Amino acid sequence: MAFLNRAAGAVAGILLVAGTLPVAGARAGPDIQGSVEYRVKAAMLYNFTRFVRWPATMAAGNELVLCVLGENPFGDALEDLVGRPTGNRTLALRHLAGNGGMEGCGVLFIAASEQANVGNLLRQLGHRPVLTVSELEGFIEQGGIIRFILEDNKVRFRINLTAAEQAGLGISSKLLKLARDVDGAPRQGP
Amino acid sequence: MGYSGIHGARRQEIPGPQRRSGAASRPRQGWRLVLLLGLALTQRSGPAAPLPENLADFSLEALMDIEVTSVSKRPEKRTKAAAAIYVLTGEDIRRLGATSIPDALRVVPGLHVARIDANKWAITARGFNSRFANKLLVMLDGRSVYTPLFAGVYWEALETPLEDIERIEVIRGPGGTLWGANAVNGVINIITKPAAQTQGGLLSAGAGNEARAFGTLRYGGELGANGHYRVYGMYGNRDPGRGMTDTHDDWELTQTGFRADWEWKDRTRLTLQGDFYQGLAGQQVTLPVTPANATATLVDDTDISGGNLLMRWMRTLEGGSEYRFQAYFDHVNREGLVLHEDRDTVDLEFQHRFQCCEAHDVLWGVGYRRTSDNTDDNAWFRLDPASRTVHLYSGFLQDEIALHENLSLIVGSKFEHNDFSGFEYQPNLRAVWTPRPNQTLWAAVSRAVRSPARGEHDVRLRTLPAVNPGRPVIIRGDEDFDSENLLAYEAGYRWQGGTTVSVDVAAFYNRYDELRTFDPEVFTPTALGLPFDNRLEGETYGVEVAAQWQIRPGWRLEGSYSFLQMDLDLSEGSADTVSRGAEDASPHHQASVRSHMDLTPALELDIGVRYVGSLETPTGDPAMPAIAVASYTELDARLAWRVGAALEVYIAGWNLLDGHHEEFTPDFIRSQPTRVERSVHTGLSWRF
């Protein structure tokens, strides 16, 4: 027992020292599973894909690629979605760093880190059949298709129907019914 | 009474996976606690609360119904509760590195948790702590776990896999209107996850110098198209505390249990659950022996065992009206040197909730409990009669009235009849005002009753005073012993600063009368008789503060402070020498600070510091100074590494600042208190 107590003391010391270290050096990582909010949002992203119809002209393939641009807030939550069926395809995942590599993305989630970039990005996408999703303020107004919002601590979303139609995406009425707001107004700008 | 089952019911409203159809109409108006105490907990817990792992199988509607409060990990509606409430989530418990429910409760603001020896605890809120603390009601999934013998809780026999706990709700202050007698100073509801949230396999195991070995093996699966189940087995073994010599207070428990939940499309839900346990809780106890004035310190290995089976049925009708029926059977057996108890309890309750006339939300219910015991007498302990069956009939009615958009009034009362003190009523009146969405003010006036326990009526306990001058005392039950009464005035304020800071302050002023006393009755050469009586009254007041600060994503600080002052007075003519001692037997000040930090996405570091003020227990002999327990400050820490999605390994240390410290002096039965030692344990948790 004496040995165990000494060992306990030593471990206590190590934990104490460890406790003083991280403040300076630690990287604030998201919870490994992502916070509840982002786990819910990830599951909703998957659900969106089941209520959106991509145009037949979209490159045929077995996979629907979900792309995440910028700092991934989802933790591991999106990884769990890979391989899930959506329509007659399965979901794939791609993390993007810059504006490149968007070829083949069926869904594009634009992270909050891309705030400064989002207008350019949407213009660059033009009317390509990509379901753009973000939580950034002004996303809908700038021509994005779905924006997550928080209301009473619950995740809600807005849909820009005009932008979806221009992108050639068919949005199921079920999704529209659940949207907090359906924006049918013509989008601003080019 | 176990109305917390209602929480269980609410819990089941966590949106479950929608089976293909996607028809996800959930009762939006669940059994919310708002309707109960005006304690508005919600159906959904905050982000720290465990979520089902298969969220992607949920319908959009279900997902949109999940609360995702990202910072104050408390559900938003909690901020509108009209009572002093704190919720410890399963995630909190995991990050504390606690190996027992009492250790997890140590961080709850305003709760005094003191370990008497390695398997006994004194836990209560707002004063009057004791191993047999009788003003706190504790429930596990709607099943009351206090013993009707002394109205206290045998914490050493209260186990459930910590990984299965969804949350522990701690309400400080009276909850008698809904929960009934004994919910005087507080209520603790331990709520486990629905089976749907514990699918697949889990192996969690660990070992340490104090928590010598502990482990849980659990497996969950589906039951047809509408049901889920889990079964588990668990084992725990704790090292004795420190004493002058061998202390013999080791503890060992093996428990197994199951839970099954069904939910049908017509909004009918059914839960079946049960547990069976068997174990050993050791102690040393000093007792009077023959010849007169001789004492002996004896080793008492108490065998503890028991089992329970619970059924809960709920139905939600169109329009939001809900019915709920719960029944349980509980068997408890203890065989110790002094205490023997073999008890069977059957409890039935029915509740109905409905909205009416625009502004009213009404909840009413009736309940019946029958508990019968069988005891063996010995040289020290005798109940007369040795077997007794006690009946408890109860009913309650509560109405929450929305007076204005942001002002609600909750009025209600519980009525019950018990075999010892007869008819009791416990009304309360509460008001909640939310002047702004991020601010809540609440106030309440309540009457609560602590009804007599079987022992207080029927016991003959031959024991020794705290300091043993050689003369034994006989604590004697009295059939005239009446209920203890409380009139409580409470108020609180909650504030949420943006998304990063929240503060919760509660203050109370309690007036008690008819509190329990022991008036020395007969001096004989061999023993002093101490019959139970109701000759103490007094007031207590205090403040409890809890705060949270999300410094940045992945780093949260929590702090709490509580103050308690007790002023008790004996009725004229009372010669009681111990009961006023409750004034100093609870700490005046307690404080804690905790930091929960994610160093990297895979590495968690949790550190907490706790301070508990000093205590004094009277000796019963006015000539002798009280027994003091020094204040202490302790540090707990945990470092965890997630190796992959399925495996986590951790090392945790408790009470790291001192080699050992003491926390409490027992009363009634002079079991030897032992000192709490520094402890370190390591373990893993593997999902498969």
JSON list of C-alpha atoms in Angstrom, two decimals, chain B residues 357-488:
[
{"chain": "B", "resi": 357, "resn": "CYS", "atom": "CA", "xyz": [-58.32, 27.12, -21.08]},
{"chain": "B", "resi": 358, "resn": "GLU", "atom": "CA", "xyz": [-55.43, 28.70, -22.96]},
{"chain": "B", "resi": 359, "resn": "ALA", "atom": "CA", "xyz": [-53.21, 29.55, -20.02]},
{"chain": "B", "resi": 360, "resn": "HIS", "atom": "CA", "xyz": [-53.31, 26.47, -17.84]},
{"chain": "B", "resi": 361, "resn": "ASP", "atom": "CA", "xyz": [-51.10, 23.45, -17.80]},
{"chain": "B", "resi": 362, "resn": "VAL", "atom": "CA", "xyz": [-52.40, 20.99, -15.27]},
{"chain": "B", "resi": 363, "resn": "LEU", "atom": "CA", "xyz": [-50.71, 17.96, -13.79]},
{"chain": "B", "resi": 364, "resn": "TRP", "atom": "CA", "xyz": [-52.30, 15.64, -11.27]},
{"chain": "B", "resi": 365, "resn": "GLY", "atom": "CA", "xyz": [-51.62, 12.21, -9.99]},
{"chain": "B", "resi": 366, "resn": "VAL", "atom": "CA", "xyz": [-52.31, 9.56, -7.40]},
{"chain": "B", "resi": 367, "resn": "GLY", "atom": "CA", "xyz": [-50.00, 7.03, -5.84]},
{"chain": "B", "resi": 368, "resn": "TYR", "atom": "CA", "xyz": [-49.86, 4.13, -3.47]},
{"chain": "B", "resi": 369, "resn": "ARG", "atom": "CA", "xyz": [-46.87, 2.54, -1.79]},
{"chain": "B", "resi": 370, "resn": "ARG", "atom": "CA", "xyz": [-46.78, -0.50, 0.41]},
{"chain": "B", "resi": 371, "resn": "THR", "atom": "CA", "xyz": [-43.58, -1.42, 2.17]},
{"chain": "B", "resi": 372, "resn": "SER", "atom": "CA", "xyz": [-43.18, -4.35, 4.51]},
{"chain": "B", "resi": 373, "resn": "ASP", "atom": "CA", "xyz": [-40.12, -5.31, 6.46]},
{"chain": "B", "resi": 374, "resn": "ASN", "atom": "CA", "xyz": [-38.82, -8.16, 8.48]},
{"chain": "B", "resi": 375, "resn": "THR", "atom": "CA", "xyz": [-36.09, -7.60, 11.01]},
{"chain": "B", "resi": 376, "resn": "ASP", "atom": "CA", "xyz": [-34.06, -9.74, 13.38]},
{"chain": "B", "resi": 377, "resn": "ASP", "atom": "CA", "xyz": [-33.24, -8.37, 16.78]},
{"chain": "B", "resi": 378, "resn": "ASN", "atom": "CA", "xyz": [-29.90, -8.66, 18.46]},
{"chain": "B", "resi": 379, "resn": "ALA", "atom": "CA", "xyz": [-28.11, -7.26, 21.51]},
{"chain": "B", "resi": 380, "resn": "TRP", "atom": "CA", "xyz": [-28.12, -3.76, 20.09]},
{"chain": "B", "resi": 381, "resn": "PHE", "atom": "CA", "xyz": [-30.95, -3.41, 17.66]},
{"chain": "B", "resi": 382, "resn": "ARG", "atom": "CA", "xyz": [-34.59, -4.28, 17.92]},
{"chain": "B", "resi": 383, "resn": "LEU", "atom": "CA", "xyz": [-37.72, -3.15, 16.15]},
{"chain": "B", "resi": 384, "resn": "ASP", "atom": "CA", "xyz": [-41.05, -3.58, 17.81]},
{"chain": "B", "resi": 385, "resn": "PRO", "atom": "CA", "xyz": [-42.92, -5.08, 16.05]},
{"chain": "B", "resi": 386, "resn": "ALA", "atom": "CA", "xyz": [-40.20, -7.00, 14.22]},
{"chain": "B", "resi": 387, "resn": "SER", "atom": "CA", "xyz": [-42.28, -7.01, 11.04]},
{"chain": "B", "resi": 388, "resn": "ARG", "atom": "CA", "xyz": [-44.44, -4.20, 9.88]},
{"chain": "B", "resi": 389, "resn": "THR", "atom": "CA", "xyz": [-46.28, -3.21, 6.73]},
{"chain": "B", "resi": 390, "resn": "VAL", "atom": "CA", "xyz": [-46.73, 0.48, 6.08]},
{"chain": "B", "resi": 391, "resn": "HIS", "atom": "CA", "xyz": [-49.11, 2.03, 3.56]},
{"chain": "B", "resi": 392, "resn": "LEU", "atom": "CA", "xyz": [-48.73, 5.40, 1.92]},
{"chain": "B", "resi": 393, "resn": "TYR", "atom": "CA", "xyz": [-51.53, 6.99, -0.11]},
{"chain": "B", "resi": 394, "resn": "SER", "atom": "CA", "xyz": [-50.89, 10.16, -2.02]},
{"chain": "B", "resi": 395, "resn": "GLY", "atom": "CA", "xyz": [-52.28, 12.55, -4.55]},
{"chain": "B", "resi": 396, "resn": "PHE", "atom": "CA", "xyz": [-51.17, 15.84, -6.01]},
{"chain": "B", "resi": 397, "resn": "LEU", "atom": "CA", "xyz": [-52.43, 18.60, -8.21]},
{"chain": "B", "resi": 398, "resn": "GLN", "atom": "CA", "xyz": [-50.45, 21.34, -9.84]},
{"chain": "B", "resi": 399, "resn": "ASP", "atom": "CA", "xyz": [-51.33, 24.10, -12.25]},
{"chain": "B", "resi": 400, "resn": "GLU", "atom": "CA", "xyz": [-48.93, 26.24, -14.20]},
{"chain": "B", "resi": 401, "resn": "ILE", "atom": "CA", "xyz": [-50.61, 29.44, -15.22]},
{"chain": "B", "resi": 402, "resn": "ALA", "atom": "CA", "xyz": [-49.16, 31.65, -17.91]},
{"chain": "B", "resi": 403, "resn": "LEU", "atom": "CA", "xyz": [-50.12, 35.07, -16.61]},
{"chain": "B", "resi": 404, "resn": "HIS", "atom": "CA", "xyz": [-48.24, 36.90, -19.25]},
{"chain": "B", "resi": 405, "resn": "GLU", "atom": "CA", "xyz": [-45.84, 36.15, -22.04]},
{"chain": "B", "resi": 406, "resn": "ASN", "atom": "CA", "xyz": [-42.91, 36.11, -19.66]},
{"chain": "B", "resi": 407, "resn": "LEU", "atom": "CA", "xyz": [-44.54, 35.58, -16.28]},
{"chain": "B", "resi": 408, "resn": "SER", "atom": "CA", "xyz": [-45.76, 32.24, -15.00]},
{"chain": "B", "resi": 409, "resn": "LEU", "atom": "CA", "xyz": [-47.25, 31.13, -11.73]},
{"chain": "B", "resi": 410, "resn": "ILE", "atom": "CA", "xyz": [-47.11, 27.58, -10.47]},
{"chain": "B", "resi": 411, "resn": "VAL", "atom": "CA", "xyz": [-49.44, 26.54, -7.72]},
{"chain": "B", "resi": 412, "resn": "GLY", "atom": "CA", "xyz": [-50.01, 23.09, -6.35]},
{"chain": "B", "resi": 413, "resn": "SER", "atom": "CA", "xyz": [-50.06, 20.77, -3.41]},
{"chain": "B", "resi": 414, "resn": "LYS", "atom": "CA", "xyz": [-49.40, 17.22, -2.46]},
{"chain": "B", "resi": 415, "resn": "PHE", "atom": "CA", "xyz": [-51.67, 15.38, -0.06]},
{"chain": "B", "resi": 416, "resn": "GLU", "atom": "CA", "xyz": [-50.68, 12.16, 1.53]},
{"chain": "B", "resi": 417, "resn": "HIS", "atom": "CA", "xyz": [-51.53, 9.80, 4.28]},
{"chain": "B", "resi": 418, "resn": "ASN", "atom": "CA", "xyz": [-48.96, 7.66, 6.04]},
{"chain": "B", "resi": 419, "resn": "ASP", "atom": "CA", "xyz": [-49.36, 5.23, 8.91]},
{"chain": "B", "resi": 420, "resn": "PHE", "atom": "CA", "xyz": [-47.18, 7.19, 11.33]},
{"chain": "B", "resi": 421, "resn": "SER", "atom": "CA", "xyz": [-48.19, 10.82, 11.18]},
{"chain": "B", "resi": 422, "resn": "GLY", "atom": "CA", "xyz": [-51.46, 10.51, 9.30]},
{"chain": "B", "resi": 423, "resn": "PHE", "atom": "CA", "xyz": [-52.54, 13.17, 6.82]},
{"chain": "B", "resi": 424, "resn": "GLU", "atom": "CA", "xyz": [-49.98, 15.61, 5.44]},
{"chain": "B", "resi": 425, "resn": "TYR", "atom": "CA", "xyz": [-50.23, 18.42, 2.92]},
{"chain": "B", "resi": 426, "resn": "GLN", "atom": "CA", "xyz": [-47.37, 20.08, 1.11]},
{"chain": "B", "resi": 427, "resn": "PRO", "atom": "CA", "xyz": [-48.37, 23.09, -0.98]},
{"chain": "B", "resi": 428, "resn": "ASN", "atom": "CA", "xyz": [-46.16, 25.45, -2.91]},
{"chain": "B", "resi": 429, "resn": "LEU", "atom": "CA", "xyz": [-46.43, 28.62, -4.89]},
{"chain": "B", "resi": 430, "resn": "ARG", "atom": "CA", "xyz": [-43.82, 29.58, -7.43]},
{"chain": "B", "resi": 431, "resn": "ALA", "atom": "CA", "xyz": [-43.37, 32.43, -9.85]},
{"chain": "B", "resi": 432, "resn": "VAL", "atom": "CA", "xyz": [-41.00, 32.74, -12.79]},
{"chain": "B", "resi": 433, "resn": "TRP", "atom": "CA", "xyz": [-40.31, 35.98, -14.57]},
{"chain": "B", "resi": 434, "resn": "THR", "atom": "CA", "xyz": [-38.10, 36.21, -17.63]},
{"chain": "B", "resi": 435, "resn": "PRO", "atom": "CA", "xyz": [-37.72, 39.93, -18.26]},
{"chain": "B", "resi": 436, "resn": "ARG", "atom": "CA", "xyz": [-35.29, 39.11, -21.06]},
{"chain": "B", "resi": 437, "resn": "PRO", "atom": "CA", "xyz": [-34.56, 35.88, -22.86]},
{"chain": "B", "resi": 438, "resn": "ASN", "atom": "CA", "xyz": [-31.23, 35.58, -21.08]},
{"chain": "B", "resi": 439, "resn": "GLN", "atom": "CA", "xyz": [-32.45, 36.49, -17.60]},
{"chain": "B", "resi": 440, "resn": "THR", "atom": "CA", "xyz": [-34.71, 34.64, -15.23]},
{"chain": "B", "resi": 441, "resn": "LEU", "atom": "CA", "xyz": [-35.95, 35.60, -11.81]},
{"chain": "B", "resi": 442, "resn": "TRP", "atom": "CA", "xyz": [-37.87, 33.14, -9.72]},
{"chain": "B", "resi": 443, "resn": "ALA", "atom": "CA", "xyz": [-39.29, 32.98, -6.23]},
{"chain": "B", "resi": 444, "resn": "ALA", "atom": "CA", "xyz": [-41.12, 30.33, -4.26]},
{"chain": "B", "resi": 445, "resn": "VAL", "atom": "CA", "xyz": [-42.80, 29.64, -0.97]},
{"chain": "B", "resi": 446, "resn": "SER", "atom": "CA", "xyz": [-43.25, 25.99, -0.05]},
{"chain": "B", "resi": 447, "resn": "ARG", "atom": "CA", "xyz": [-44.23, 23.82, 2.83]},
{"chain": "B", "resi": 448, "resn": "ALA", "atom": "CA", "xyz": [-42.55, 20.46, 3.11]},
{"chain": "B", "resi": 449, "resn": "VAL", "atom": "CA", "xyz": [-42.79, 17.63, 5.55]},
{"chain": "B", "resi": 450, "resn": "ARG", "atom": "CA", "xyz": [-40.39, 14.95, 6.66]},
{"chain": "B", "resi": 451, "resn": "SER", "atom": "CA", "xyz": [-42.63, 12.16, 7.84]},
{"chain": "B", "resi": 452, "resn": "PRO", "atom": "CA", "xyz": [-41.52, 9.76, 10.58]},
{"chain": "B", "resi": 453, "resn": "ALA", "atom": "CA", "xyz": [-39.47, 6.75, 9.61]},
{"chain": "B", "resi": 454, "resn": "ARG", "atom": "CA", "xyz": [-40.25, 3.26, 10.81]},
{"chain": "B", "resi": 455, "resn": "GLY", "atom": "CA", "xyz": [-37.23, 3.40, 13.14]},
{"chain": "B", "resi": 456, "resn": "GLU", "atom": "CA", "xyz": [-38.36, 6.61, 14.75]},
{"chain": "B", "resi": 457, "resn": "HIS", "atom": "CA", "xyz": [-41.53, 4.85, 15.77]},
{"chain": "B", "resi": 458, "resn": "ASP", "atom": "CA", "xyz": [-40.36, 1.38, 16.63]},
{"chain": "B", "resi": 459, "resn": "VAL", "atom": "CA", "xyz": [-36.63, 1.12, 17.24]},
{"chain": "B", "resi": 460, "resn": "ARG", "atom": "CA", "xyz": [-34.60, 0.25, 20.33]},
{"chain": "B", "resi": 461, "resn": "LEU", "atom": "CA", "xyz": [-30.99, 0.93, 19.46]},
{"chain": "B", "resi": 462, "resn": "ARG", "atom": "CA", "xyz": [-28.40, 0.35, 22.14]},
{"chain": "B", "resi": 463, "resn": "THR", "atom": "CA", "xyz": [-25.37, 2.35, 21.19]},
{"chain": "B", "resi": 464, "resn": "LEU", "atom": "CA", "xyz": [-22.74, 4.75, 22.51]},
{"chain": "B", "resi": 465, "resn": "PRO", "atom": "CA", "xyz": [-22.54, 8.50, 22.49]},
{"chain": "B", "resi": 466, "resn": "ALA", "atom": "CA", "xyz": [-19.98, 10.06, 20.20]},
{"chain": "B", "resi": 467, "resn": "VAL", "atom": "CA", "xyz": [-17.43, 10.36, 22.94]},
{"chain": "B", "resi": 468, "resn": "ASN", "atom": "CA", "xyz": [-17.75, 7.30, 24.99]},
{"chain": "B", "resi": 469, "resn": "PRO", "atom": "CA", "xyz": [-17.88, 8.01, 28.69]},
{"chain": "B", "resi": 470, "resn": "GLY", "atom": "CA", "xyz": [-18.77, 4.39, 29.18]},
{"chain": "B", "resi": 471, "resn": "ARG", "atom": "CA", "xyz": [-22.46, 4.81, 29.54]},
{"chain": "B", "resi": 472, "resn": "PRO", "atom": "CA", "xyz": [-24.47, 3.38, 26.68]},
{"chain": "B", "resi": 473, "resn": "VAL", "atom": "CA", "xyz": [-27.54, 5.15, 25.36]},
{"chain": "B", "resi": 474, "resn": "ILE", "atom": "CA", "xyz": [-30.74, 3.56, 24.18]},
{"chain": "B", "resi": 475, "resn": "ILE", "atom": "CA", "xyz": [-32.22, 5.42, 21.27]},
{"chain": "B", "resi": 476, "resn": "ARG", "atom": "CA", "xyz": [-35.88, 4.70, 21.48]},
{"chain": "B", "resi": 477, "resn": "GLY", "atom": "CA", "xyz": [-38.58, 5.11, 18.91]},
{"chain": "B", "resi": 478, "resn": "ASP", "atom": "CA", "xyz": [-41.74, 6.82, 20.03]},
{"chain": "B", "resi": 479, "resn": "GLU", "atom": "CA", "xyz": [-45.16, 6.39, 18.57]},
{"chain": "B", "resi": 480, "resn": "ASP", "atom": "CA", "xyz": [-45.90, 10.04, 19.26]},
{"chain": "B", "resi": 481, "resn": "PHE", "atom": "CA", "xyz": [-42.97, 11.16, 17.17]},
{"chain": "B", "resi": 482, "resn": "ASP", "atom": "CA", "xyz": [-44.41, 13.48, 14.56]},
{"chain": "B", "resi": 483, "resn": "SER", "atom": "CA", "xyz": [-43.38, 14.90, 11.21]},
{"chain": "B", "resi": 484, "resn": "GLU", "atom": "CA", "xyz": [-40.74, 17.59, 10.91]},
{"chain": "B", "resi": 485, "resn": "ASN", "atom": "CA", "xyz": [-42.04, 20.65, 9.09]},
{"chain": "B", "resi": 486, "resn": "LEU", "atom": "CA", "xyz": [-40.46, 23.22, 6.86]},
{"chain": "B", "resi": 487, "resn": "LEU", "atom": "CA", "xyz": [-41.67, 26.50, 5.50]},
{"chain": "B", "resi": 488, "resn": "ALA", "atom": "CA", "xyz": [-39.21, 27.57, 2.83]}
]
